[in-house]
Coordinates of C-alpha atoms in Angstrom, one line a residue:
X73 CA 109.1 113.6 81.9
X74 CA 110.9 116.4 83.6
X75 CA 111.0 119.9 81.9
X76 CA 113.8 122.1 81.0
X77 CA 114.3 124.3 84.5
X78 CA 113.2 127.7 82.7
X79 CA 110.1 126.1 81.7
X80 CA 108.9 125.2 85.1
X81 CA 109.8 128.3 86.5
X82 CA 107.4 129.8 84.0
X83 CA 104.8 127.1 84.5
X84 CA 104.8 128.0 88.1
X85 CA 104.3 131.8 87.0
X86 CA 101.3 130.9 85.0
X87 CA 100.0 128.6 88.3
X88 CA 100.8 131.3 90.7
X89 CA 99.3 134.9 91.1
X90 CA 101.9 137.5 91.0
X91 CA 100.7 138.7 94.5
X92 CA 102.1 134.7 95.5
X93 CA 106.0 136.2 95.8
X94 CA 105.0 138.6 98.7
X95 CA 102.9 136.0 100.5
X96 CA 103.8 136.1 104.1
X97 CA 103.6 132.0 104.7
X98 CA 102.2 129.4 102.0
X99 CA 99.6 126.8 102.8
X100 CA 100.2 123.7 100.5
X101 CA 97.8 121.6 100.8
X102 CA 97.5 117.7 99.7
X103 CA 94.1 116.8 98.5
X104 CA 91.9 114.2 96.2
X105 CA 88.9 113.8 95.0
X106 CA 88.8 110.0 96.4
X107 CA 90.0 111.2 100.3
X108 CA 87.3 111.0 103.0
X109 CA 89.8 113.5 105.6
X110 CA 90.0 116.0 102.3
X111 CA 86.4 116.6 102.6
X112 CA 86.0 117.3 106.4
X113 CA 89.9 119.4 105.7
X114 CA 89.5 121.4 102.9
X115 CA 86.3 122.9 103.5
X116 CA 87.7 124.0 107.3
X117 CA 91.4 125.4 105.4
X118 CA 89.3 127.7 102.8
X119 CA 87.0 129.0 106.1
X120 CA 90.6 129.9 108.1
X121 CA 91.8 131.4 104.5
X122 CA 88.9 134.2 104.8
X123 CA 90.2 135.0 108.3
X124 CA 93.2 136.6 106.6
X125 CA 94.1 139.6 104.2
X126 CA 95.3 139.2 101.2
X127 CA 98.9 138.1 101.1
X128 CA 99.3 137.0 104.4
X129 CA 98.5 133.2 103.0
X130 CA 98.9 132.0 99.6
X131 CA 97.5 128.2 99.4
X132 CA 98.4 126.3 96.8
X133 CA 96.4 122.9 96.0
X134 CA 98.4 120.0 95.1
X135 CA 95.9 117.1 93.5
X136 CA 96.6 113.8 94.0
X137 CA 93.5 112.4 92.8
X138 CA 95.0 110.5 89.8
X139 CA 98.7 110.2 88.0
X140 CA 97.8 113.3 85.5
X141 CA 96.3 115.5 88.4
X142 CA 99.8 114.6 90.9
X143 CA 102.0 115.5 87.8
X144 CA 100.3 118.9 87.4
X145 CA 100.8 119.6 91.1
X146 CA 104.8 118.2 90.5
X147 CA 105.0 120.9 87.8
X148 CA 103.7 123.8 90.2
X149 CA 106.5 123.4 92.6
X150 CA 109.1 122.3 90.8
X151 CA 112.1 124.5 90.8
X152 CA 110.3 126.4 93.5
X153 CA 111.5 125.8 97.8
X154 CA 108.2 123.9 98.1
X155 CA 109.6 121.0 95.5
X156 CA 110.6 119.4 99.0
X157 CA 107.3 119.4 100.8
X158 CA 106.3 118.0 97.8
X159 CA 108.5 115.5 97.4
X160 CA 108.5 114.7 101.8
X161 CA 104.8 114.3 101.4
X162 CA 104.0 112.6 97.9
X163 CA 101.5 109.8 98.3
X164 CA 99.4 111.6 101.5
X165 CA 96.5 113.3 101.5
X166 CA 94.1 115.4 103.9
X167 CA 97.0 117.9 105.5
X168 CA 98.5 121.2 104.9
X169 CA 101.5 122.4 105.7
X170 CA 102.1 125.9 106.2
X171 CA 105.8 126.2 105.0
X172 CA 108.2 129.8 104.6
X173 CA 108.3 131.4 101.0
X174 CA 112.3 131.9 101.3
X175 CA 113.3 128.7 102.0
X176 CA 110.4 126.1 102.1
X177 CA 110.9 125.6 105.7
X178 CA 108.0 123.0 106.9
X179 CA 106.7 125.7 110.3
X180 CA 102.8 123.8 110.5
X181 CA 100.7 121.0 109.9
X182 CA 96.7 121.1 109.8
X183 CA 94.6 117.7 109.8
X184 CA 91.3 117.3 110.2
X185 CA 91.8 116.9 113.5
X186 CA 92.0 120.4 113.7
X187 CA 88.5 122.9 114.1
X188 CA 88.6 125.9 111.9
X189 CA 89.0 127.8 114.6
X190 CA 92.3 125.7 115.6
X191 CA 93.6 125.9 111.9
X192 CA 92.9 130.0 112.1
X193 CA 95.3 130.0 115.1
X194 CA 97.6 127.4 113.7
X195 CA 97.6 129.8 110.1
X196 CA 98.0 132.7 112.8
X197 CA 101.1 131.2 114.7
X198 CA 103.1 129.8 111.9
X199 CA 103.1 133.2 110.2
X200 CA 103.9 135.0 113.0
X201 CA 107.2 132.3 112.9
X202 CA 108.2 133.3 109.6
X203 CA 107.6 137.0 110.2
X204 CA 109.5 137.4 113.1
X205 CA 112.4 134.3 113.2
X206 CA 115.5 134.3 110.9
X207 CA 115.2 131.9 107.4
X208 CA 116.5 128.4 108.4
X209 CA 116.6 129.0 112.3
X210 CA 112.8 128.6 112.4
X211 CA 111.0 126.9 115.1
X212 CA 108.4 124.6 114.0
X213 CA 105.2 123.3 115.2
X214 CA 104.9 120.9 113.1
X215 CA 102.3 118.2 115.7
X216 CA 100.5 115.7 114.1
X217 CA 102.4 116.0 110.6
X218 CA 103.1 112.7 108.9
X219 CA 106.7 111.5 108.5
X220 CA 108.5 112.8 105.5
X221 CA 109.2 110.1 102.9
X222 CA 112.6 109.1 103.1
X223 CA 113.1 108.0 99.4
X224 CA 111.7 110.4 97.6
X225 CA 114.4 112.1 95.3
X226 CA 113.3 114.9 93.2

């Protein structure tokens, strides 16, 4: 059931710190509680999070466990520029992308491929992208990231 747009803005409010709008990148990050890769990701994305002040990186956990949890995470980003990383990566789990808070431009991708130390320099990178390159003329380094889903419409 989609909600009324005003609702979801303010359900993403209540989701959201209000230190979130002056975020310098976002990490959104796809997890479950069933996913093997989550457990050897997440853990290694939270360690790389304490690397940085506050503000810099705002993560915000989309759950995919279940049909209830993946709605939740629907309702946190819709109406928001991160509706499409949702909506290009519904279904996979064990990555975070690092994507730009004025236009939900996808800059990174972390796996757990990735060390912590990799992911600090990957959150390091990606960051410096969005602070220094204009919105929607952003290079990306994107690597191992999986293929956006194609029919996905949100």
């Amino acid at each position: 059931m989609r909600l009324l747009p005003a609702l979801s803005v303010l359900l993403f409010a209540l989701f959201l710190p209000a230190k979130a709008a002056t975020a310098d990148i976002y990490l959104v990050s796809f997890t479950a509680d069933w996913c093997p890769n989550c457990k050897i990701l997440d853990p290694r994305m939270e360690e790389a999070l304490n690397s940085f002040e506050a503000g810099q990186i705002e993560h915000i956990v989309l759950d995919m466990t279940d049909g209830d949890t993946s709605e939740q995470s629907f309702l946190k980003v819709d109406g928001t520029v991160f509706a499409g990383v949702y909506g290009d990566h519904l279904g996979v789990t064990g990555i975070g992308i690092l994507a730009a808070p004025d236009s939900g431009e996808k800059i990174a991708c972390v796996t757990r491929e990735h060390t912590t130390e990799e992911i600090i320099e990957i959150f390091s990178e990606a960051r410096n992208i969005v602070l220094t390159e204009p919105a929607l003329q952003r290079r990306t380094v994107l690597g191992n990231c999986p293929q956006s889903n194609e029919k996905v419409a949100l």
